[in-house]
């Protein structure tokens, strides 16, 4: 798993360029995205797969599910903002989502 040191603000925009669907919060401390699935079962399958990955990598999201939507916010609390661990989680989640659509 990548290091948990906070990404310098000057590097953040370049690093987020590959994560087009993710939005940086106003304070630059977290990123968020909403995933939409065909139904609840697809949303739950995504969350289940990402829960296993999150536990294995000891990096857990803040997320919220209603029917076919999963809203995710990522930050590394110990580092006080975004780290490579958040970006790795986002990249993996996007790959999992792409496989299901």
GROMACS .gro file of N, CA, C and O in nm:
model
  404
    1UNK      N    1   0.085  -0.118   0.000
    1UNK     CA    2   0.000   0.000   0.000
    1UNK      C    3   0.089   0.123   0.000
    1UNK      O    4   0.190   0.128   0.070
    2UNK      N    5   0.051   0.227  -0.074
    2UNK     CA    6   0.130   0.351  -0.079
    2UNK      C    7   0.143   0.416   0.059
    2UNK      O    8   0.067   0.390   0.150
    3UNK      N    9   0.240   0.503   0.066
    3UNK     CA   10   0.271   0.577   0.188
    3UNK      C   11   0.155   0.667   0.229
    3UNK      O   12   0.075   0.709   0.146
    4UNK      N   13   0.147   0.700   0.357
    4UNK     CA   14   0.037   0.781   0.408
    4UNK      C   15   0.079   0.923   0.442
    4UNK      O   16   0.031   0.981   0.537
    5UNK      N   17   0.171   0.981   0.363
    5UNK     CA   18   0.204   1.121   0.387
    5UNK      C   19   0.120   1.210   0.294
    5UNK      O   20   0.092   1.173   0.180
    6UNK      N   21   0.079   1.321   0.346
    6UNK     CA   22  -0.011   1.412   0.276
    6UNK      C   23   0.051   1.460   0.144
    6UNK      O   24   0.169   1.496   0.140
    7UNK      N   25  -0.029   1.461   0.039
    7UNK     CA   26   0.016   1.509  -0.091
    7UNK      C   27   0.023   1.661  -0.087
    7UNK      O   28  -0.072   1.727  -0.044
    8UNK      N   29   0.133   1.716  -0.135
    8UNK     CA   30   0.150   1.862  -0.140
    8UNK      C   31   0.048   1.921  -0.237
    8UNK      O   32   0.026   1.867  -0.345
    9UNK      N   33  -0.016   2.034  -0.201
    9UNK     CA   34  -0.118   2.095  -0.287
    9UNK      C   35  -0.071   2.121  -0.431
    9UNK      O   36  -0.151   2.111  -0.524
   10UNK      N   37   0.057   2.152  -0.449
   10UNK     CA   38   0.109   2.177  -0.584
   10UNK      C   39   0.104   2.052  -0.671
   10UNK      O   40   0.099   2.063  -0.794
   11UNK      N   41   0.106   1.935  -0.612
   11UNK     CA   42   0.105   1.809  -0.687
   11UNK      C   43  -0.035   1.752  -0.705
   11UNK      O   44  -0.055   1.662  -0.787
   12UNK      N   45  -0.128   1.804  -0.631
   12UNK     CA   46  -0.261   1.744  -0.626
   12UNK      C   47  -0.335   1.745  -0.759
   12UNK      O   48  -0.389   1.642  -0.801
   13UNK      N   49  -0.339   1.857  -0.829
   13UNK     CA   50  -0.415   1.864  -0.954
   13UNK      C   51  -0.362   1.767  -1.058
   13UNK      O   52  -0.440   1.702  -1.128
   14UNK      N   53  -0.229   1.754  -1.069
   14UNK     CA   54  -0.172   1.658  -1.164
   14UNK      C   55  -0.213   1.515  -1.129
   14UNK      O   56  -0.246   1.436  -1.216
   15UNK      N   57  -0.209   1.484  -1.002
   15UNK     CA   58  -0.243   1.348  -0.958
   15UNK      C   59  -0.391   1.318  -0.976
   15UNK      O   60  -0.429   1.205  -1.002
   16UNK      N   61  -0.475   1.418  -0.964
   16UNK     CA   62  -0.620   1.398  -0.979
   16UNK      C   63  -0.665   1.398  -1.124
   16UNK      O   64  -0.778   1.359  -1.154
   17UNK      N   65  -0.578   1.438  -1.216
   17UNK     CA   66  -0.616   1.444  -1.357
   17UNK      C   67  -0.663   1.309  -1.410
   17UNK      O   68  -0.753   1.302  -1.494
   18UNK      N   69  -0.606   1.201  -1.361
   18UNK     CA   70  -0.644   1.067  -1.406
   18UNK      C   71  -0.771   1.018  -1.337
   18UNK      O   72  -0.823   0.912  -1.373
   19UNK      N   73  -0.823   1.093  -1.243
   19UNK     CA   74  -0.944   1.055  -1.170
   19UNK      C   75  -1.054   1.157  -1.200
   19UNK      O   76  -1.103   1.226  -1.112
   20UNK      N   77  -1.093   1.163  -1.326
   20UNK     CA   78  -1.182   1.268  -1.376
   20UNK      C   79  -1.317   1.275  -1.306
   20UNK      O   80  -1.375   1.383  -1.295
   21UNK      N   81  -1.368   1.163  -1.259
   21UNK     CA   82  -1.500   1.161  -1.195
   21UNK      C   83  -1.497   1.204  -1.048
   21UNK      O   84  -1.601   1.225  -0.987
   22UNK      N   85  -1.378   1.213  -0.993
   22UNK     CA   86  -1.364   1.249  -0.851
   22UNK      C   87  -1.354   1.399  -0.837
   22UNK      O   88  -1.294   1.466  -0.918
   23UNK      N   89  -1.414   1.451  -0.731
   23UNK     CA   90  -1.415   1.596  -0.705
   23UNK      C   91  -1.342   1.626  -0.575
   23UNK      O   92  -1.367   1.563  -0.472
   24UNK      N   93  -1.255   1.724  -0.583
   24UNK     CA   94  -1.179   1.770  -0.467
   24UNK      C   95  -1.266   1.865  -0.386
   24UNK      O   96  -1.333   1.952  -0.442
   25UNK      N   97  -1.269   1.848  -0.254
   25UNK     CA   98  -1.347   1.940  -0.171
   25UNK      C   99  -1.281   2.078  -0.168
   25UNK      O  100  -1.167   2.094  -0.208
   26UNK      N  101  -1.355   2.178  -0.123
   26UNK     CA  102  -1.305   2.316  -0.124
   26UNK      C  103  -1.179   2.336  -0.043
   26UNK      O  104  -1.097   2.421  -0.077
   27UNK      N  105  -1.162   2.260   0.062
   27UNK     CA  106  -1.044   2.274   0.147
   27UNK      C  107  -0.926   2.191   0.093
   27UNK      O  108  -0.815   2.201   0.146
   28UNK      N  109  -0.948   2.111  -0.009
   28UNK     CA  110  -0.841   2.028  -0.064
   28UNK      C  111  -0.800   1.913   0.025
   28UNK      O  112  -0.690   1.861   0.015
   29UNK      N  113  -0.892   1.869   0.112
   29UNK     CA  114  -0.861   1.765   0.210
   29UNK      C  115  -0.919   1.628   0.176
   29UNK      O  116  -0.881   1.528   0.235
   30UNK      N  117  -1.015   1.624   0.083
   30UNK     CA  118  -1.078   1.497   0.048
   30UNK      C  119  -1.124   1.500  -0.097
   30UNK      O  120  -1.137   1.607  -0.157
   31UNK      N  121  -1.151   1.380  -0.150
   31UNK     CA  122  -1.210   1.367  -0.281
   31UNK      C  123  -1.338   1.285  -0.268
   31UNK      O  124  -1.351   1.203  -0.175
   32UNK      N  125  -1.433   1.309  -0.357
   32UNK     CA  126  -1.561   1.239  -0.349
   32UNK      C  127  -1.609   1.202  -0.489
   32UNK      O  128  -1.578   1.270  -0.587
   33UNK      N  129  -1.687   1.095  -0.493
   33UNK     CA  130  -1.747   1.050  -0.618
   33UNK      C  131  -1.875   0.974  -0.586
   33UNK      O  132  -1.886   0.910  -0.481
   34UNK      N  133  -1.970   0.980  -0.679
   34UNK     CA  134  -2.090   0.898  -0.670
   34UNK      C  135  -2.088   0.797  -0.783
   34UNK      O  136  -2.069   0.833  -0.899
   35UNK      N  137  -2.106   0.671  -0.747
   35UNK     CA  138  -2.119   0.564  -0.845
   35UNK      C  139  -2.267   0.529  -0.858
   35UNK      O  140  -2.337   0.521  -0.758
   36UNK      N  141  -2.313   0.508  -0.982
   36UNK     CA  142  -2.452   0.467  -1.008
   36UNK      C  143  -2.452   0.333  -1.078
   36UNK      O  144  -2.384   0.315  -1.179
   37UNK      N  145  -2.532   0.242  -1.025
   37UNK     CA  146  -2.542   0.107  -1.077
   37UNK      C  147  -2.683   0.083  -1.131
   37UNK      O  148  -2.772   0.166  -1.111
   38UNK      N  149  -2.703  -0.033  -1.193
   38UNK     CA  150  -2.835  -0.065  -1.246
   38UNK      C  151  -2.935  -0.096  -1.136
   38UNK      O  152  -3.055  -0.070  -1.151
   39UNK      N  153  -2.885  -0.150  -1.025
   39UNK     CA  154  -2.976  -0.187  -0.917
   39UNK      C  155  -2.898  -0.201  -0.785
   39UNK      O  156  -2.776  -0.181  -0.782
   40UNK      N  157  -2.971  -0.233  -0.680
   40UNK     CA  158  -2.912  -0.245  -0.548
   40UNK      C  159  -2.807  -0.357  -0.542
   40UNK      O  160  -2.703  -0.342  -0.478
   41UNK      N  161  -2.836  -0.469  -0.606
   41UNK     CA  162  -2.742  -0.583  -0.600
   41UNK      C  163  -2.606  -0.548  -0.660
   41UNK      O  164  -2.503  -0.588  -0.607
   42UNK      N  165  -2.603  -0.473  -0.769
   42UNK     CA  166  -2.476  -0.430  -0.826
   42UNK      C  167  -2.403  -0.334  -0.732
   42UNK      O  168  -2.281  -0.343  -0.715
   43UNK      N  169  -2.477  -0.243  -0.672
   43UNK     CA  170  -2.417  -0.149  -0.578
   43UNK      C  171  -2.359  -0.224  -0.458
   43UNK      O  172  -2.247  -0.197  -0.414
   44UNK      N  173  -2.434  -0.321  -0.408
   44UNK     CA  174  -2.389  -0.399  -0.292
   44UNK      C  175  -2.268  -0.485  -0.328
   44UNK      O  176  -2.175  -0.499  -0.248
   45UNK      N  177  -2.267  -0.543  -0.448
   45UNK     CA  178  -2.152  -0.624  -0.492
   45UNK      C  179  -2.026  -0.537  -0.500
   45UNK      O  180  -1.918  -0.580  -0.457
   46UNK      N  181  -2.040  -0.416  -0.551
   46UNK     CA  182  -1.928  -0.321  -0.556
   46UNK      C  183  -1.877  -0.291  -0.415
   46UNK      O  184  -1.757  -0.298  -0.388
   47UNK      N  185  -1.968  -0.261  -0.325
   47UNK     CA  186  -1.929  -0.230  -0.187
   47UNK      C  187  -1.862  -0.350  -0.121
   47UNK      O  188  -1.764  -0.334  -0.048
   48UNK      N  189  -1.913  -0.469  -0.148
   48UNK     CA  190  -1.854  -0.589  -0.089
   48UNK      C  191  -1.712  -0.610  -0.138
   48UNK      O  192  -1.621  -0.637  -0.058
   49UNK      N  193  -1.691  -0.596  -0.269
   49UNK     CA  194  -1.557  -0.613  -0.323
   49UNK      C  195  -1.461  -0.507  -0.269
   49UNK      O  196  -1.348  -0.536  -0.230
   50UNK      N  197  -1.508  -0.383  -0.262
   50UNK     CA  198  -1.423  -0.275  -0.212
   50UNK      C  199  -1.401  -0.287  -0.060
   50UNK      O  200  -1.296  -0.245  -0.011
   51UNK      N  201  -1.495  -0.342   0.013
   51UNK     CA  202  -1.477  -0.363   0.157
   51UNK      C  203  -1.363  -0.461   0.182
   51UNK      O  204  -1.279  -0.440   0.271
   52UNK      N  205  -1.359  -0.568   0.104
   52UNK     CA  206  -1.250  -0.666   0.118
   52UNK      C  207  -1.117  -0.602   0.083
   52UNK      O  208  -1.018  -0.619   0.155
   53UNK      N  209  -1.113  -0.527  -0.025
   53UNK     CA  210  -0.989  -0.459  -0.066
   53UNK      C  211  -0.946  -0.358   0.041
   53UNK      O  212  -0.829  -0.349   0.077
   54UNK      N  213  -1.043  -0.284   0.093
   54UNK     CA  214  -1.014  -0.182   0.196
   54UNK      C  215  -0.954  -0.245   0.321
   54UNK      O  216  -0.858  -0.192   0.378
   55UNK      N  217  -1.011  -0.356   0.364
   55UNK     CA  218  -0.960  -0.423   0.482
   55UNK      C  219  -0.819  -0.477   0.458
   55UNK      O  220  -0.730  -0.463   0.543
   56UNK      N  221  -0.798  -0.535   0.344
   56UNK     CA  222  -0.666  -0.590   0.309
   56UNK      C  223  -0.559  -0.480   0.307
   56UNK      O  224  -0.446  -0.503   0.347
   57UNK      N  225  -0.597  -0.360   0.263
   57UNK     CA  226  -0.502  -0.249   0.252
   57UNK      C  227  -0.510  -0.151   0.369
   57UNK      O  228  -0.443  -0.048   0.369
   58UNK      N  229  -0.592  -0.184   0.468
   58UNK     CA  230  -0.608  -0.103   0.588
   58UNK      C  231  -0.634   0.044   0.555
   58UNK      O  232  -0.573   0.135   0.610
   59UNK      N  233  -0.724   0.063   0.461
   59UNK     CA  234  -0.764   0.200   0.424
   59UNK      C  235  -0.913   0.197   0.390
   59UNK      O  236  -0.955   0.136   0.292
   60UNK      N  237  -0.992   0.264   0.473
   60UNK     CA  238  -1.137   0.250   0.468
   60UNK      C  239  -1.203   0.382   0.427
   60UNK      O  240  -1.167   0.487   0.479
   61UNK      N  241  -1.301   0.373   0.338
   61UNK     CA  242  -1.369   0.494   0.291
   61UNK      C  243  -1.481   0.538   0.385
   61UNK      O  244  -1.526   0.461   0.469
   62UNK      N  245  -1.524   0.659   0.363
   62UNK     CA  246  -1.652   0.704   0.417
   62UNK      C  247  -1.747   0.687   0.300
   62UNK      O  248  -1.724   0.743   0.193
   63UNK      N  249  -1.850   0.606   0.317
   63UNK     CA  250  -1.941   0.585   0.206
   63UNK      C  251  -2.084   0.572   0.252
   63UNK      O  252  -2.112   0.549   0.369
   64UNK      N  253  -2.173   0.589   0.155
   64UNK     CA  254  -2.316   0.593   0.183
   64UNK      C  255  -2.387   0.529   0.065
   64UNK      O  256  -2.355   0.560  -0.050
   65UNK      N  257  -2.479   0.440   0.092
   65UNK     CA  258  -2.551   0.369  -0.014
   65UNK      C  259  -2.701   0.389   0.000
   65UNK      O  260  -2.757   0.373   0.107
   66UNK      N  261  -2.765   0.425  -0.111
   66UNK     CA  262  -2.910   0.424  -0.123
   66UNK      C  263  -2.942   0.359  -0.256
   66UNK      O  264  -2.899   0.407  -0.361
   67UNK      N  265  -3.011   0.248  -0.251
   67UNK     CA  266  -3.052   0.168  -0.366
   67UNK      C  267  -2.936   0.146  -0.464
   67UNK      O  268  -2.848   0.066  -0.438
   68UNK      N  269  -2.933   0.218  -0.577
   68UNK     CA  270  -2.832   0.193  -0.680
   68UNK      C  271  -2.717   0.293  -0.678
   68UNK      O  272  -2.634   0.294  -0.768
   69UNK      N  273  -2.709   0.376  -0.575
   69UNK     CA  274  -2.603   0.477  -0.567
   69UNK      C  275  -2.511   0.449  -0.448
   69UNK      O  276  -2.557   0.413  -0.340
   70UNK      N  277  -2.383   0.470  -0.472
   70UNK     CA  278  -2.284   0.462  -0.365
   70UNK      C  279  -2.203   0.592  -0.370
   70UNK      O  280  -2.136   0.621  -0.470
   71UNK      N  281  -2.213   0.670  -0.264
   71UNK     CA  282  -2.137   0.795  -0.253
   71UNK      C  283  -2.015   0.767  -0.166
   71UNK      O  284  -2.027   0.713  -0.057
   72UNK      N  285  -1.897   0.807  -0.216
   72UNK     CA  286  -1.772   0.777  -0.147
   72UNK      C  287  -1.695   0.907  -0.123
   72UNK      O  288  -1.685   0.992  -0.212
   73UNK      N  289  -1.640   0.922  -0.004
   73UNK     CA  290  -1.548   1.031   0.028
   73UNK      C  291  -1.421   0.968   0.082
   73UNK      O  292  -1.426   0.878   0.166
   74UNK      N  293  -1.308   1.015   0.031
   74UNK     CA  294  -1.178   0.962   0.073
   74UNK      C  295  -1.090   1.071   0.129
   74UNK      O  296  -1.079   1.180   0.074
   75UNK      N  297  -1.025   1.041   0.240
   75UNK     CA  298  -0.922   1.124   0.301
   75UNK      C  299  -0.845   1.033   0.396
   75UNK      O  300  -0.894   0.928   0.436
   76UNK      N  301  -0.725   1.072   0.429
   76UNK     CA  302  -0.646   0.996   0.527
   76UNK      C  303  -0.639   1.081   0.653
   76UNK      O  304  -0.564   1.178   0.659
   77UNK      N  305  -0.719   1.045   0.751
   77UNK     CA  306  -0.730   1.125   0.873
   77UNK      C  307  -0.595   1.138   0.944
   77UNK      O  308  -0.562   1.246   0.994
   78UNK      N  309  -0.519   1.030   0.950
   78UNK     CA  310  -0.389   1.033   1.019
   78UNK      C  311  -0.292   1.134   0.957
   78UNK      O  312  -0.207   1.188   1.026
   79UNK      N  313  -0.305   1.156   0.826
   79UNK     CA  314  -0.215   1.248   0.755
   79UNK      C  315  -0.275   1.388   0.745
   79UNK      O  316  -0.207   1.482   0.704
   80UNK      N  317  -0.400   1.403   0.779
   80UNK     CA  318  -0.464   1.534   0.773
   80UNK      C  319  -0.501   1.578   0.633
   80UNK      O  320  -0.508   1.697   0.604
   81UNK      N  321  -0.527   1.483   0.544
   81UNK     CA  322  -0.566   1.518   0.407
   81UNK      C  323  -0.546   1.402   0.313
   81UNK      O  324  -0.540   1.287   0.354
   82UNK      N  325  -0.532   1.433   0.187
   82UNK     CA  326  -0.519   1.331   0.082
   82UNK      C  327  -0.379   1.274   0.076
   82UNK      O  328  -0.280   1.347   0.085
   83UNK      N  329  -0.373   1.142   0.058
   83UNK     CA  330  -0.246   1.073   0.042
   83UNK      C  331  -0.255   0.980  -0.079
   83UNK      O  332  -0.361   0.963  -0.139
   84UNK      N  333  -0.144   0.919  -0.111
   84UNK     CA  334  -0.141   0.821  -0.220
   84UNK      C  335  -0.234   0.704  -0.190
   84UNK      O  336  -0.286   0.641  -0.283
   85UNK      N  337  -0.259   0.677  -0.065
   85UNK     CA  338  -0.351   0.569  -0.028
   85UNK      C  339  -0.493   0.599  -0.077
   85UNK      O  340  -0.564   0.510  -0.124
   86UNK      N  341  -0.534   0.725  -0.068
   86UNK     CA  342  -0.667   0.765  -0.117
   86UNK      C  343  -0.674   0.750  -0.269
   86UNK      O  344  -0.774   0.701  -0.322
   87UNK      N  345  -0.570   0.792  -0.336
   87UNK     CA  346  -0.568   0.783  -0.482
   87UNK      C  347  -0.567   0.638  -0.529
   87UNK      O  348  -0.633   0.604  -0.627
   88UNK      N  349  -0.495   0.553  -0.457
   88UNK     CA  350  -0.493   0.410  -0.492
   88UNK      C  351  -0.631   0.350  -0.473
   88UNK      O  352  -0.677   0.271  -0.557
   89UNK      N  353  -0.701   0.387  -0.366
   89UNK     CA  354  -0.836   0.337  -0.342
   89UNK      C  355  -0.927   0.382  -0.456
   89UNK      O  356  -1.004   0.302  -0.511
   90UNK      N  357  -0.919   0.509  -0.493
   90UNK     CA  358  -1.004   0.564  -0.599
   90UNK      C  359  -0.977   0.494  -0.733
   90UNK      O  360  -1.071   0.458  -0.805
   91UNK      N  361  -0.850   0.473  -0.765
   91UNK     CA  362  -0.817   0.404  -0.891
   91UNK      C  363  -0.872   0.262  -0.892
   91UNK      O  364  -0.929   0.217  -0.992
   92UNK      N  365  -0.857   0.192  -0.780
   92UNK     CA  366  -0.906   0.055  -0.774
   92UNK      C  367  -1.059   0.052  -0.784
   92UNK      O  368  -1.117  -0.032  -0.855
   93UNK      N  369  -1.126   0.142  -0.713
   93UNK     CA  370  -1.272   0.148  -0.717
   93UNK      C  371  -1.321   0.178  -0.859
   93UNK      O  372  -1.419   0.118  -0.905
   94UNK      N  373  -1.254   0.269  -0.928
   94UNK     CA  374  -1.292   0.300  -1.066
   94UNK      C  375  -1.276   0.177  -1.156
   94UNK      O  376  -1.359   0.152  -1.243
   95UNK      N  377  -1.171   0.099  -1.135
   95UNK     CA  378  -1.149  -0.023  -1.213
   95UNK      C  379  -1.258  -0.126  -1.184
   95UNK      O  380  -1.311  -0.189  -1.277
   96UNK      N  381  -1.294  -0.142  -1.058
   96UNK     CA  382  -1.401  -0.235  -1.020
   96UNK      C  383  -1.532  -0.190  -1.084
   96UNK      O  384  -1.607  -0.270  -1.140
   97UNK      N  385  -1.561  -0.062  -1.077
   97UNK     CA  386  -1.683  -0.007  -1.136
   97UNK      C  387  -1.685  -0.030  -1.288
   97UNK      O  388  -1.787  -0.071  -1.344
   98UNK      N  389  -1.573  -0.006  -1.354
   98UNK     CA  390  -1.565  -0.024  -1.499
   98UNK      C  391  -1.592  -0.168  -1.541
   98UNK      O  392  -1.656  -0.192  -1.644
   99UNK      N  393  -1.547  -0.263  -1.462
   99UNK     CA  394  -1.572  -0.404  -1.492
   99UNK      C  395  -1.720  -0.439  -1.483
   99UNK      O  396  -1.766  -0.530  -1.551
  100UNK      N  397  -1.792  -0.367  -1.400
  100UNK     CA  398  -1.934  -0.401  -1.380
  100UNK      C  399  -2.026  -0.327  -1.479
  100UNK      O  400  -2.146  -0.349  -1.476
  101UNK      N  401  -1.969  -0.241  -1.561
  101UNK     CA  402  -2.051  -0.167  -1.659
  101UNK      C  403  -1.999  -0.182  -1.799
  101UNK      O  404  -1.896  -0.182  -1.837
   0.00000   0.00000   0.00000
